[in-house]
Structures are given as C-alpha cells and as structure tokens.
Coordinates of C-alpha atoms and ligand atoms in Angstrom, one line a residue:
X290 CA 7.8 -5.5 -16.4
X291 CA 11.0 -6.7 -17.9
X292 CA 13.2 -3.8 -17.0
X293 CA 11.6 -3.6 -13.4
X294 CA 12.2 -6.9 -13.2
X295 CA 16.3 -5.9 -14.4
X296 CA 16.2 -3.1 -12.0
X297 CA 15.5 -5.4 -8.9
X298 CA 17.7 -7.9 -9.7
X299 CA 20.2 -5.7 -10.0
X300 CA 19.8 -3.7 -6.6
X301 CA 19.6 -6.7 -5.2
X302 CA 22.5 -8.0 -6.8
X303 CA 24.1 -5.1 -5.2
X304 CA 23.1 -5.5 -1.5
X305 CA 24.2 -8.9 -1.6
X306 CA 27.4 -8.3 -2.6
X307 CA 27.7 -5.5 0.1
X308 CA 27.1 -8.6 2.4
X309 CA 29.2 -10.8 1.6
X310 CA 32.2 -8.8 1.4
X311 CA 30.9 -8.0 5.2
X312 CA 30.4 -11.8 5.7
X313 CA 34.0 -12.3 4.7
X314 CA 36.2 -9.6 5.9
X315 CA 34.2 -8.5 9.0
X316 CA 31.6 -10.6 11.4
X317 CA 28.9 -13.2 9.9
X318 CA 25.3 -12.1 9.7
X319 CA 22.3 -14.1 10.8
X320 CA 19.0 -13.1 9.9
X321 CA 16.2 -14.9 11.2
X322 CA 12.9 -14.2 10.4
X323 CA 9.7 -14.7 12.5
X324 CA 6.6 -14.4 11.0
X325 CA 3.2 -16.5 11.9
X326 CA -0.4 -14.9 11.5
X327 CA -1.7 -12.1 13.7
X328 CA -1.7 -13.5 17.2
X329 CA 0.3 -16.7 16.8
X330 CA 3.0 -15.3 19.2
X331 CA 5.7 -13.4 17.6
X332 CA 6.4 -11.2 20.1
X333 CA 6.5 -13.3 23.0
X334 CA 8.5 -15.4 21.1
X335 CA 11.7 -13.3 20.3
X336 CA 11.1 -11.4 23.5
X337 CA 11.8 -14.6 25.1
X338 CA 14.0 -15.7 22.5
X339 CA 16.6 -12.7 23.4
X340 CA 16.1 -12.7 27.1
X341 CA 17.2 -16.6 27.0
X342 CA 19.9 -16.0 24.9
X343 CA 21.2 -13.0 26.9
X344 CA 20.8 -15.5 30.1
X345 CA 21.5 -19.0 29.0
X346 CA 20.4 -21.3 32.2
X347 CA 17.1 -22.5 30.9
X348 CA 19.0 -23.3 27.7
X349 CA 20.4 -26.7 27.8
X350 CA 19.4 -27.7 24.4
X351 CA 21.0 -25.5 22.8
X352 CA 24.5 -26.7 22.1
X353 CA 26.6 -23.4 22.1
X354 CA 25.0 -22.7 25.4
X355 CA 25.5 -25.9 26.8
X356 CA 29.0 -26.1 25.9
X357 CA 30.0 -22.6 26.5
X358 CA 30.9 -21.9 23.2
X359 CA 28.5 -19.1 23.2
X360 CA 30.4 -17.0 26.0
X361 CA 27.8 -13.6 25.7
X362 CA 25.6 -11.6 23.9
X363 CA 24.7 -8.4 24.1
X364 CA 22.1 -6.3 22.3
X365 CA 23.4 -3.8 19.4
X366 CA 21.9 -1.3 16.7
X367 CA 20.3 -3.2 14.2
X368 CA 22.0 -2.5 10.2
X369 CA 18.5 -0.7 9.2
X370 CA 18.4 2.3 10.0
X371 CA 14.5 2.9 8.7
X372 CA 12.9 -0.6 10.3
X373 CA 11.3 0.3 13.5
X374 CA 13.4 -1.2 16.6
X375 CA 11.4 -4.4 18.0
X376 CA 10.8 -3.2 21.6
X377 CA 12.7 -5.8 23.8
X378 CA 12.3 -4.1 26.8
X379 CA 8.9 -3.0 27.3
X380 CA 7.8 -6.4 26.0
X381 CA 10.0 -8.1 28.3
X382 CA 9.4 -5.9 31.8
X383 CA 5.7 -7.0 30.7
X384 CA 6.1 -10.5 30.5
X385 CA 7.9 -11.0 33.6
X386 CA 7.4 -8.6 36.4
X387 CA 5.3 -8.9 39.7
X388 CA 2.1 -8.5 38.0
X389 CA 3.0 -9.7 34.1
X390 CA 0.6 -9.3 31.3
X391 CA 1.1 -9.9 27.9
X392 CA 2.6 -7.8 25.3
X393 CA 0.1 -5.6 23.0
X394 CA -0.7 -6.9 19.3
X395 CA 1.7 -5.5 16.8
X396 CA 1.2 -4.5 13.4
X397 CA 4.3 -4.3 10.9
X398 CA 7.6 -5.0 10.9
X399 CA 10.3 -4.9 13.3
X400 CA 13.7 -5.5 13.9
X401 CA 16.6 -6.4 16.8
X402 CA 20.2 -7.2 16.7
X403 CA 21.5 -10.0 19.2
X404 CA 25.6 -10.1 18.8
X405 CA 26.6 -13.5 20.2
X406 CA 30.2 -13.9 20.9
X407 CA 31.4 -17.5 20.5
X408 CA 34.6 -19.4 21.0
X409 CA 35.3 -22.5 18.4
X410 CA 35.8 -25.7 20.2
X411 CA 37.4 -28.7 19.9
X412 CA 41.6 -29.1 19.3
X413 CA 41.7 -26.5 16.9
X414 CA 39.1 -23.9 17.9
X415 CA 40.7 -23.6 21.3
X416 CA 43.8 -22.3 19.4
X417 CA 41.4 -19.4 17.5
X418 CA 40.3 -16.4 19.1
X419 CA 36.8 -15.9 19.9
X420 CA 34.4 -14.2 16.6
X421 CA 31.2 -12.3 16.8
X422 CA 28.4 -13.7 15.1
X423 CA 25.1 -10.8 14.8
X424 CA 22.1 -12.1 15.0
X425 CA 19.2 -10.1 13.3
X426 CA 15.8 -10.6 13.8
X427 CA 12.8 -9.5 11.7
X428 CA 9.3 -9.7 13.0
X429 CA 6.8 -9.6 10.3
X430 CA 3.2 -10.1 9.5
X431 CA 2.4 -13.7 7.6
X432 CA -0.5 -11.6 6.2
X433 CA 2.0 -10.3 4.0
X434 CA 3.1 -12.7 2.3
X435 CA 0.1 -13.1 1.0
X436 CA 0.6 -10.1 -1.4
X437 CA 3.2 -12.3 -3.6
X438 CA 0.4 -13.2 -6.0
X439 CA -0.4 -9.9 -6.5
X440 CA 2.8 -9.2 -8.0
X441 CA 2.3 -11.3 -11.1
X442 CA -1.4 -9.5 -11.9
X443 CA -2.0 -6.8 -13.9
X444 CA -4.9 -4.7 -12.4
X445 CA -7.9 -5.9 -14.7
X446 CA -6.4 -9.6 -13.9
X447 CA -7.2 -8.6 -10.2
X448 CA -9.8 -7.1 -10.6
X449 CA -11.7 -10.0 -12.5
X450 CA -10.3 -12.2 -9.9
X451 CA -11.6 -10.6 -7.0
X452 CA -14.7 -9.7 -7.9
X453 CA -15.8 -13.2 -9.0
X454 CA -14.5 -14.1 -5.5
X455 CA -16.9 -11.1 -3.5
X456 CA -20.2 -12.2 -5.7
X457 CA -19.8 -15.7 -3.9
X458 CA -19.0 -15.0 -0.3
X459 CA -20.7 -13.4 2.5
X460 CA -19.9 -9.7 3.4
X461 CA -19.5 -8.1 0.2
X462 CA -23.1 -7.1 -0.5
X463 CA -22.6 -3.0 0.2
X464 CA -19.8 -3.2 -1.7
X465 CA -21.4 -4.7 -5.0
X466 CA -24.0 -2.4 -4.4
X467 CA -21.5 0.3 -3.9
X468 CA -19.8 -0.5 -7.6
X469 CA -22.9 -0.8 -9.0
X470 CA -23.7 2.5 -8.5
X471 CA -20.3 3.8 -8.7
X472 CA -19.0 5.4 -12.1
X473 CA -15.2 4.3 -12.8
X474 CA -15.5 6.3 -16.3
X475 CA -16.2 9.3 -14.7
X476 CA -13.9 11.9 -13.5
X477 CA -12.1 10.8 -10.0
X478 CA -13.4 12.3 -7.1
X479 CA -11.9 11.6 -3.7
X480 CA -14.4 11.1 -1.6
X481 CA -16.2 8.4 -4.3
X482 CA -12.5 6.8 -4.3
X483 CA -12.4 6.5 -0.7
X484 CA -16.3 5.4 -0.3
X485 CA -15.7 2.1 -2.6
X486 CA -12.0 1.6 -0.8
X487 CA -13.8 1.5 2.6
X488 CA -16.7 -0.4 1.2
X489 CA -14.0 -3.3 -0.2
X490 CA -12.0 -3.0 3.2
X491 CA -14.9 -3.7 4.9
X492 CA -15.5 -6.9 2.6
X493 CA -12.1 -8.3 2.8
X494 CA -12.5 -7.9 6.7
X495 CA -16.0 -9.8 6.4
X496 CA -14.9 -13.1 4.1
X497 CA -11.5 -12.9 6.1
X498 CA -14.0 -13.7 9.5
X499 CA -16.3 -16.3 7.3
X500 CA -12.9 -17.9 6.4
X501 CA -11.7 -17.1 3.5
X502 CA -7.8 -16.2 3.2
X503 CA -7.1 -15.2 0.1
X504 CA -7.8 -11.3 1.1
X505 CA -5.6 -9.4 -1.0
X506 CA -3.8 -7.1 -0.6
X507 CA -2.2 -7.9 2.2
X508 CA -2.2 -4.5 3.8
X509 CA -5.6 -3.5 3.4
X510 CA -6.1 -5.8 6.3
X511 CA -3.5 -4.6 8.5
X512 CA -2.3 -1.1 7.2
X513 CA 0.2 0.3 10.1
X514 CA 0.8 3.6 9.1
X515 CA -0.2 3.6 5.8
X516 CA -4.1 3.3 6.6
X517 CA -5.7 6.5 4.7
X518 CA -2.7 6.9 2.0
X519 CA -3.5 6.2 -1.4
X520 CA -2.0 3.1 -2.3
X521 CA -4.1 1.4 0.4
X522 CA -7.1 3.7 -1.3
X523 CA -8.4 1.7 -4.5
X524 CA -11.0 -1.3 -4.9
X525 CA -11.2 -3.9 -8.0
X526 CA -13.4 -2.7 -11.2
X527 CA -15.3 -3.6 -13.4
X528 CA -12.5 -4.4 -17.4
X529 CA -12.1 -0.6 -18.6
X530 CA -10.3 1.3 -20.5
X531 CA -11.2 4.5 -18.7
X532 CA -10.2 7.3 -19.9
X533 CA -7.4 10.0 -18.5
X534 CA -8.4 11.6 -15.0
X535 CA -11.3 9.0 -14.5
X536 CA -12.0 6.9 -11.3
X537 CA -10.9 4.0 -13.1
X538 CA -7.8 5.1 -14.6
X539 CA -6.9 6.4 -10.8
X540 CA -7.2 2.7 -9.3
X541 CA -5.2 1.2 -11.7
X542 CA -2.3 3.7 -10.7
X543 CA -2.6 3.1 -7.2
X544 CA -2.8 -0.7 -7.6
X545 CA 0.6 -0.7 -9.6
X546 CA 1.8 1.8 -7.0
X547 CA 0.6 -0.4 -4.3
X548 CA 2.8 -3.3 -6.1
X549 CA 5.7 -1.0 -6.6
X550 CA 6.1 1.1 -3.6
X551 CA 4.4 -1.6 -0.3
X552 CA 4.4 -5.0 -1.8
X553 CA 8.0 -5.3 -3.7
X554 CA 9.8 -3.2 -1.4
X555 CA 9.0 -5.7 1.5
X556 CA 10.0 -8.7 -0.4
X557 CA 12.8 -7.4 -1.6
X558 CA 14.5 -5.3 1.1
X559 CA 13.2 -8.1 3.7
X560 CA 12.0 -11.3 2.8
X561 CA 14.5 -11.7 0.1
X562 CA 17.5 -11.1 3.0
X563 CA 16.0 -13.9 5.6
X564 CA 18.5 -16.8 5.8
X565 CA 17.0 -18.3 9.0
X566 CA 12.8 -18.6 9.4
X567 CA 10.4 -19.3 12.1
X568 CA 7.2 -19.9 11.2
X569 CA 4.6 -19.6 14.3
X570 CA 1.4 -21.3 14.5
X571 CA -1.6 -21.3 16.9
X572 CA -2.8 -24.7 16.1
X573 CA -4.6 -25.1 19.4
X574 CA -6.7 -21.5 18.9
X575 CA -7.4 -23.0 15.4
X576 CA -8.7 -26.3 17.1
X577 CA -10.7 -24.7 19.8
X578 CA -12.3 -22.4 17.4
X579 CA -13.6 -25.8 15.5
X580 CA -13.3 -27.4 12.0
X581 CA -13.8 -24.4 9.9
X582 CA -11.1 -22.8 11.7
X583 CA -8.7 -25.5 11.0
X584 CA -9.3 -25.6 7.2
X585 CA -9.2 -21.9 6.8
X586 CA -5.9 -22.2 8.9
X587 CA -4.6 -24.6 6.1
X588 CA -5.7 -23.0 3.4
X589 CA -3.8 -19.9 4.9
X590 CA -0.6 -21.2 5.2
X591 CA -0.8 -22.7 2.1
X592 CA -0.9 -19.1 0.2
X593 CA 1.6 -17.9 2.6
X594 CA 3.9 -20.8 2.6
X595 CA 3.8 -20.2 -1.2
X596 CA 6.5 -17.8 -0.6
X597 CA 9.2 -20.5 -0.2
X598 CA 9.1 -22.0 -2.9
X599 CA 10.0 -19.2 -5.3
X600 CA 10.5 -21.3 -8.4
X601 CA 6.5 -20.5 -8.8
X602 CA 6.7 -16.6 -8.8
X603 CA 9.8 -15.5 -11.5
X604 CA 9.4 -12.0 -9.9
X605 CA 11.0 -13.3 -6.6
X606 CA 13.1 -16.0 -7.8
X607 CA 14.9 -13.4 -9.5
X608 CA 15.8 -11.4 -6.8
X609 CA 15.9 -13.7 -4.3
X610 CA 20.1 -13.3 -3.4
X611 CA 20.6 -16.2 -0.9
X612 CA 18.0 -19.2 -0.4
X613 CA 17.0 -19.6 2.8
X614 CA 18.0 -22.4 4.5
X615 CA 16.2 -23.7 7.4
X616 CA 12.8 -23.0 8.1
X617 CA 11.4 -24.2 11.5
X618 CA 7.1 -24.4 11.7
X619 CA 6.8 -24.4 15.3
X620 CA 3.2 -24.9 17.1
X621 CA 3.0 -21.9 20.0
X622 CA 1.4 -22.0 23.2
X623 CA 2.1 -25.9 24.1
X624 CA 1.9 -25.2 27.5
X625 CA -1.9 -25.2 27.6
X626 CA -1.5 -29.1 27.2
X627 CA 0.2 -31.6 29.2
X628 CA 3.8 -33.0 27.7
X629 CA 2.3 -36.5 27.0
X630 CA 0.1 -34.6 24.3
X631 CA 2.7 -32.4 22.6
X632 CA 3.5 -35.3 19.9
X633 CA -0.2 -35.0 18.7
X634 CA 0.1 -31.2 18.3
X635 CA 3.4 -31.4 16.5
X636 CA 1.9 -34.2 14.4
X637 CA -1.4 -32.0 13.6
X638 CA 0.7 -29.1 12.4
X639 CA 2.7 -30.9 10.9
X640 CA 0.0 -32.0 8.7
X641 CA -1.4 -28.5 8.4
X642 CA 1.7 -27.4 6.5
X643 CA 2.5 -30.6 4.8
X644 CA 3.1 -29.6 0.8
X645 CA 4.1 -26.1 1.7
X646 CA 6.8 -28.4 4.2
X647 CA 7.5 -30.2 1.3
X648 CA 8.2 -28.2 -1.5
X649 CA 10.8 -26.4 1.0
X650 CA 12.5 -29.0 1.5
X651 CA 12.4 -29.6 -2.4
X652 CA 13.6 -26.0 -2.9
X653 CA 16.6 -26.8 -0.6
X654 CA 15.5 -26.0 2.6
X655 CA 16.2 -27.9 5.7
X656 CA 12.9 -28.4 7.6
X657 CA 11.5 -28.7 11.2
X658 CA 8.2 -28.9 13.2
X659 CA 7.9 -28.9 17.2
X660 CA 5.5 -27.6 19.8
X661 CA 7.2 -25.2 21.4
X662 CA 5.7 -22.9 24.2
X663 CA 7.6 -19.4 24.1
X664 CA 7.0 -18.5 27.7
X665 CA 5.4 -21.2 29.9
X666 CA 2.8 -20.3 32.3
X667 CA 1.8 -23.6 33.8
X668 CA 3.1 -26.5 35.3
X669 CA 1.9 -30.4 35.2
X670 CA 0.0 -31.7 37.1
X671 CA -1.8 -35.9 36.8
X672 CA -5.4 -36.5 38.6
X673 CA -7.5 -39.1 38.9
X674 CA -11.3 -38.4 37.5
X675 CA -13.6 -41.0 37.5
X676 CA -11.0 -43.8 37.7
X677 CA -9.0 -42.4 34.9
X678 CA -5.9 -40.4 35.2
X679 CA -6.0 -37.3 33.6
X680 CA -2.9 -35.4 32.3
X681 CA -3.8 -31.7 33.2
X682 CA -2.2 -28.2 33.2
X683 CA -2.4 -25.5 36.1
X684 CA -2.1 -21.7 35.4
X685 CA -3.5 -18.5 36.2
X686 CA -6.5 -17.7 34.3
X687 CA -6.0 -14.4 32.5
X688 CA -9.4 -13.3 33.0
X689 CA -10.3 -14.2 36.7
X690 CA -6.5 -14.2 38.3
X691 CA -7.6 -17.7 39.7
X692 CA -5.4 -20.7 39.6
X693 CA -7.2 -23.1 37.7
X694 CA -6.5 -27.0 36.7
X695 CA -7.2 -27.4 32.7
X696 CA -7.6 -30.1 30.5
X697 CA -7.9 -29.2 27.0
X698 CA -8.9 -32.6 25.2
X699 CA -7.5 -36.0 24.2
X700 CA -5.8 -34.9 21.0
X701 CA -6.4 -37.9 18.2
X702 CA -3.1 -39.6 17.5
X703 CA -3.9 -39.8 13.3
X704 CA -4.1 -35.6 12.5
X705 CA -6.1 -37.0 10.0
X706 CA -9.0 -37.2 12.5
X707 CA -8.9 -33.6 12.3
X708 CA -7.9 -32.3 9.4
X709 CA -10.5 -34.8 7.5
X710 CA -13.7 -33.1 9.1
X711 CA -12.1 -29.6 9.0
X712 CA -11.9 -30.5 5.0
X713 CA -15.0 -31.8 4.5
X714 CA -16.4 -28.5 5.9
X715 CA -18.2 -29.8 9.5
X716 CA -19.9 -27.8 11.4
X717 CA -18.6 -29.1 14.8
X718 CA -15.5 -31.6 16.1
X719 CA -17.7 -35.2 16.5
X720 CA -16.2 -36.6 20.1
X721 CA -16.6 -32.9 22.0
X722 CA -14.5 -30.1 21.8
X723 CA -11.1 -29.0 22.6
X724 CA -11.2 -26.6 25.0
X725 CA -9.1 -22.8 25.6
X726 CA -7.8 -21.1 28.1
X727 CA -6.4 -17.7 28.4
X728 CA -4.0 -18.3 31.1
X729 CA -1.6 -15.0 32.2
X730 CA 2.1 -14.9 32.3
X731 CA 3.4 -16.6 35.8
X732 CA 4.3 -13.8 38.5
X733 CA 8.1 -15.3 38.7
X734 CA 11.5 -13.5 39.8
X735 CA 14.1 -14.8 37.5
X736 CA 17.3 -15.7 39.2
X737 CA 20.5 -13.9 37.8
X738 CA 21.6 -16.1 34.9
X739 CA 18.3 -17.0 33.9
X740 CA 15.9 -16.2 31.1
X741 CA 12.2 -16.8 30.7
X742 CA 10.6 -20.4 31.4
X743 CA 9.6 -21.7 28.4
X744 CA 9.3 -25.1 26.9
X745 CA 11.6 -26.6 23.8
X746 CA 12.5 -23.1 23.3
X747 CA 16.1 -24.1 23.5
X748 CA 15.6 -27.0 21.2
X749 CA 14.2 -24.2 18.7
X750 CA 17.3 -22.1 18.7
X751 CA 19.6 -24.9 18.5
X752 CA 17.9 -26.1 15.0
X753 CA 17.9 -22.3 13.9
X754 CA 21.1 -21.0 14.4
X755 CA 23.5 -24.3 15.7
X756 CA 25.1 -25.3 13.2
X757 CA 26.3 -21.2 12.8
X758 CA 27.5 -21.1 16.3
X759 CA 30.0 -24.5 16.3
Ligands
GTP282 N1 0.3 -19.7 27.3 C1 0.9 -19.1 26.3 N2 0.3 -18.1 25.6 C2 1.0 -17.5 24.7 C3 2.4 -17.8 24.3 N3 2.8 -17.0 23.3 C4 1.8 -16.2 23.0 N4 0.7 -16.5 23.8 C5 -0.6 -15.9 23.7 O1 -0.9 -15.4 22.4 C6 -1.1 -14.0 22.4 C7 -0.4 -13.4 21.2 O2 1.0 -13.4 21.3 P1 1.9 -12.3 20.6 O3 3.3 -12.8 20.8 O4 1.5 -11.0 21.0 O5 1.4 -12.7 19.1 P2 1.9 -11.9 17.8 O6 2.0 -12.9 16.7 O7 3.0 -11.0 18.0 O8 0.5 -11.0 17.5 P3 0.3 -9.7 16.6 O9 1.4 -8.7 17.1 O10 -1.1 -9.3 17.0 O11 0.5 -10.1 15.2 C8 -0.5 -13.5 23.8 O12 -1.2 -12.3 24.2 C9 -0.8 -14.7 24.7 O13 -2.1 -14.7 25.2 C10 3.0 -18.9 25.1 O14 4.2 -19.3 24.9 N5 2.2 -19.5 26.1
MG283 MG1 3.3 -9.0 17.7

C-alpha cells in the first residue's frame, strides 16, 4: 500500500512537472472537467459550450467575448493520445439542423481541445502580443467518482460492507441465493465466476432503481468497453482465507486489479489533472420523478461530491498535483421553466449540494451555482388562467412534434419545502406535482457568427475560465 501509494505520487509528480515547464515556456493549459450523472446533459453542454465559443454572438456575458479579448478559437488535437475524441460534430449537426434531435447517451470518458487566442487589454496588454490559451475538456461519468471509497478497502472490508448493504434492500434476493449456493473455497471455475458477477450486477442495477447510490464499483454499472473483462467479473464474499486457485482467492485478485488497473488510473491520469469543474445536475427530472428521487439525488452527490474534498481519502490527496480551483454546480435544462422561476431552482440545488459546496470552498475552491439551460428550446410566454397569470414555456414536444404551452409548477421559494419531505422519505410532493416535458431541440438556422441558443450559458464560461482569459 505504502509503496503504491510512493509510486503514484511520484508519476504524478512527474506529469506535473512536464506541465508546468509547458505552462511556462509554451501556451497555458485549461482543463475543465464536466461530469454530472448519466443524463444530466454533458454532452449537450460542451457541444454547445464549443459551438458558442467558436461563434461568440450569443455570448455577451462572457467578458473576453464581450470585449474582444478573445479574438478566435479553433478546434486542435487534444494532448491524449489514448482518450477517445468527444465527437463535436456529429453531436452538434444533431442538435441543430432542420430536423434536430438530441445527442445519444454516452458512456465513458471523452476529450476535446478548444485553443482560444486572446489579446490582453488595458494600457499594457495592448502593447503585448496576442497568446494562446488551450482549453481541454474532459467529459466523464459522476458514477465514477463514486469508486474513490473503494480505494481505501481491502477486499473482505468490501465485501462485509456490501453484503450487509444487499441483505437489507430490494433486488438482491437471486444473488444471496446465488452465494448461498456458491462455493468460494472451491476451485474457480469461469462460468460459476461469471454467474455470481451477473447475479451482483443485476443487484446493484436493482437498489440503484429503488434509490440507493452507493453501487460500487462504479463501473459495474456503466462498463463501456470493459463489460465481460475480468476486473468487472467478481462479486463480494463471504471473510475467507481461500486457498490458492479457489473462487475466492480469484475475486480478491480481480477486486485489487479492479482498484489498480480502472479505478486509480482514472483518478490519477484524469481527475487528479482537472483544474476547472462543471458539475451538471437535473434537478427538475429529480423533482418530477417525486421525493424519493430528490433524496436519492442528494445522497448521490454527496458520495460523489466527496471527491473534492480530498483531505478525507490520503490515497488522492497524495497525488492530487494541482487543487482544483473553481467548481461551478450548475442546474441543466432551465428552459422547461419560465425565467421568473430560475431563482427557486438555483436555490433547490443549491441546497442539494450544500456540505459537499461547502467543504470545497473549505478545501480552497472557489464555488458557484446557477440554472443554466445548455441549448434552449423554448421561449416565454405569460397567460391568463382563471384570473391568474401564469408564467409558461412553449416548445416542441419531443414525442408528438406539436408545439405545446407548459407550465411545470410553482416552485416553493424555501428549498426546504422540498428537500424536508424528500428526507423524511414521502411517498408523493403534498401541493401536486411538478410536471416534465420532453421538449425537442428548436428547428433554427444559426446566423454566421452565432452559436447555439442557450440560456446563462455565457455567464457559466465566464465564471469557469474568465479570470484565465483577462
Ligand atoms: N430542454 C433541454 N433539454 C436538455 C438540455 N440538455 C440536456 N437535455 C435533455 O437531457 C438529455 C440528456 O442530455 P445529454 O447531454 O445527452 O446528457 P449526458 O449527461 O451526456 O448523458 P449520458 O451521456 O447518458 O451520461 C437530452 O437528450 C435532452 O433530452 C437543455 O439544455 N435543454
Ligand atoms: Mg453524454
């Protein structure tokens, strides 16, 4: 443990200082990461993200923009050579076209390189010559972050854990009785080992849907190309010692290997490299979906959130190089509710991620929250209903093609409102519901010089990368 722990510290000691010197001599590096839970809007949002930066007009918040300070930016080959490229175009030609749709789901991690060419204002920047700043941005899975307490745990530690988890939640039943009748002291045979993986997969998928988060590891959930190998091939046990060549024995290999060869490498070639973070949350999906939804939500980004503060896991504090030093929680999709309302959806997730906000900003981070919608697809629109105005949106549904008007629900102003039945584990929200709509991508033919439509998307980059680009 000791010397693994050495060995990281050191390689990491070493890419950092292959950085800086590149930071100092050469052209700055910015790497921003983007991470959120599976659907919270990754993809639209750097897709939009780059096409706004590429075309500043909608960008007006965003000081280097505004100013002209930022005079282009151009796409480049990203530094890694091994990350799969995050796929600007297609995504983008989908989003915007004649007939748009959104982008597919992705599953692991991706990468792009923005290079943003900026001249230095005021009396003595106009006397400097313009400098290249590279933007690098890293699309990953929240979902694994959650692996960073797995790093600490030996594999009976884990095991014990997560099997007094399985006995009390719903789901695991054919897995218990799979164990049960399972043999780890006997000699490994494949198709057994792959039986009680599926069999635990299938468990973590089922508490993961009852609401339960903490559904390590991380990958078993959402593999990408490593579904079938066999670090994702293994299940908790029953204490051993097994002996040599037993089933047992075999897990406990693949567990450590799981550690060594998916879980560190991410954090350590990755995570511990972020300077910049987004992170993206669906706060509205979470409300529509009802109380449960928002507590398991919470309890979520808690674990994941967990991440930032390293002081808790000595693993990554250790090779954590630089700290990062902004991180942004931005509330997607705002454009399903009327402006008036956005100050109760920040305020809701800002509640949702309030220790994890503040033991960032303890750690040294600058913080953030907004509603922000990545690519807007409706516009505003105030009726009268039964002698009351009503502040409502109007967008294509996804489903139907029709236009539709939409009014999602009065919002409380206290977040407590929500977040104290979500905690106290009711069934249903007590004044209605809040409802959702899947509305498409707006059929629109962007003029030259301007990106995406989007709402405080601008206001986003400025707090992310501003202070870089001065
Ligand atoms: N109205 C609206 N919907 C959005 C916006 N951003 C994302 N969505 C919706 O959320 C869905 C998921 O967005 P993605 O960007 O694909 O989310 P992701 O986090 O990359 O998802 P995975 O790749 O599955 O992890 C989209 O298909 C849209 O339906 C937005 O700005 N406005
Ligand atoms: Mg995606």
């Amino acid at each position: 443990m000791v010397f693994s722990t050495l060995t990281d510290t050191i390689e990491r000691g070493v890419t950092g200082l292959g950085s800086a010197v590149s930071e100092t001599f050469f052209e700055p590096v910015i790497r921003l990461g983007v991470t959120g839970l599976s659907r919270s809007g990754k993809t639209v949002f750097i897709t939009s993200l780059v096409a706004n930066l590429l075309d500043r007009g909608r960008m007006p918040q965003f000081q280097a923009a505004a100013t002209g300070a930022l005079q282009s930016a151009y796409l480049q080959p990203q530094p890694d050579d091994t990350v799969p490229r995050f796929d600007f175009e297609t995504s983008l030609a989908q989003m915007t076209g004649r007939n748009p749709t959104w982008p597919e789901s992705t599953r692991a991690i991706s990468e792009l390189r923005v290079s943003l060419r900026v001249q230095p204002q005021g009396f003595l920047g106009a006397l400097s010559r313009p400098r290249t700043v590279h933007l690098d941005i890293v699309d990953y899975p929240g979902e694994w972050l959650l692996d960073l307490a797995l790093l600490e745990k030996s594999y009976a530690e884990w095991s014990a854990d997560m099997l007094v988890r399985l006995r009390t939640r719903p789901g695991a039943e054919a897995f218990l009785a799979a164990l049960e009748a399972a043999d780890p002291a006997a000699k490994l045979a494949e198709p057994d080992a792959q039986a009680l993986a599926r069999a635990y997969t299938q468990a973590l998928h089922a508490a993961r849907a009852a609401g339960y988060s903490d559904c390590t590891p991380g990958r078993f959930i959402l593999p990408g190309e490593l579904e079938g190998s066999p670090v994702l091939t293994f299940a908790p046990l029953p204490p051993g010692p097994y002996p040599r060549g037993a089933l047992g024995r075999e897990f406990e290999r693949r567990f450590e290997a799981y550690k060594r060869e998916v879980a560190k490498p991410f954090f350590r070639d990755h995570f511990s490299r972020i300077d910049r973070q987004i992170v993206l949350i669906d706060a509205l999906g979470a409300l529509h979906a009802g109380p449960g939804a928002v507590e398991d939500l919470r309890a979520t980004m808690q674990d994941i959130l967990s991440a930032f503060r390293p002081g808790a896991n000595s693993w990554l504090s250790a090779i954590l190089g630089r700290r990062v030093e902004r991180i942004l929680f931005a509330a997607t999709k705002a454009d399903h509710l009327h402006h008036s309302q956005h100050p109760q959806l920040t305020a809701i997730m800002e509640a949702l991620v309030r220790d994890a906000r503040r033991r960032a900003d303890f750690a040294g981070a600058e913080t953030g929250a907004m509603s922000i919608a990545a690519l807007r697809t409706t516009v505003e629109e105030t009726r009268v209903h039964e002698g009351r105005s009503l502040d409502l949106v109007r967008g294509t549904l996804l489903d139907t093609g029709k236009q539709a008007a939409f009014f999602a629900g009065e919002l409380p102003k206290d977040p407590n409102q929500v977040l104290g039945p979500a905690r106290d584990g009711e069934a249903s929200w007590l004044d209605g519901d809040y409802g959702a709509m899947r509305f498409a991508p707006a059929g629109i033919s962007l003029a030259p010089g301007e990106g995406p439509p989007h709402i405080r998307l601008d206001r986003a980059a400025e707090f992310l990368l501003g202070d870089r680009l001065r």
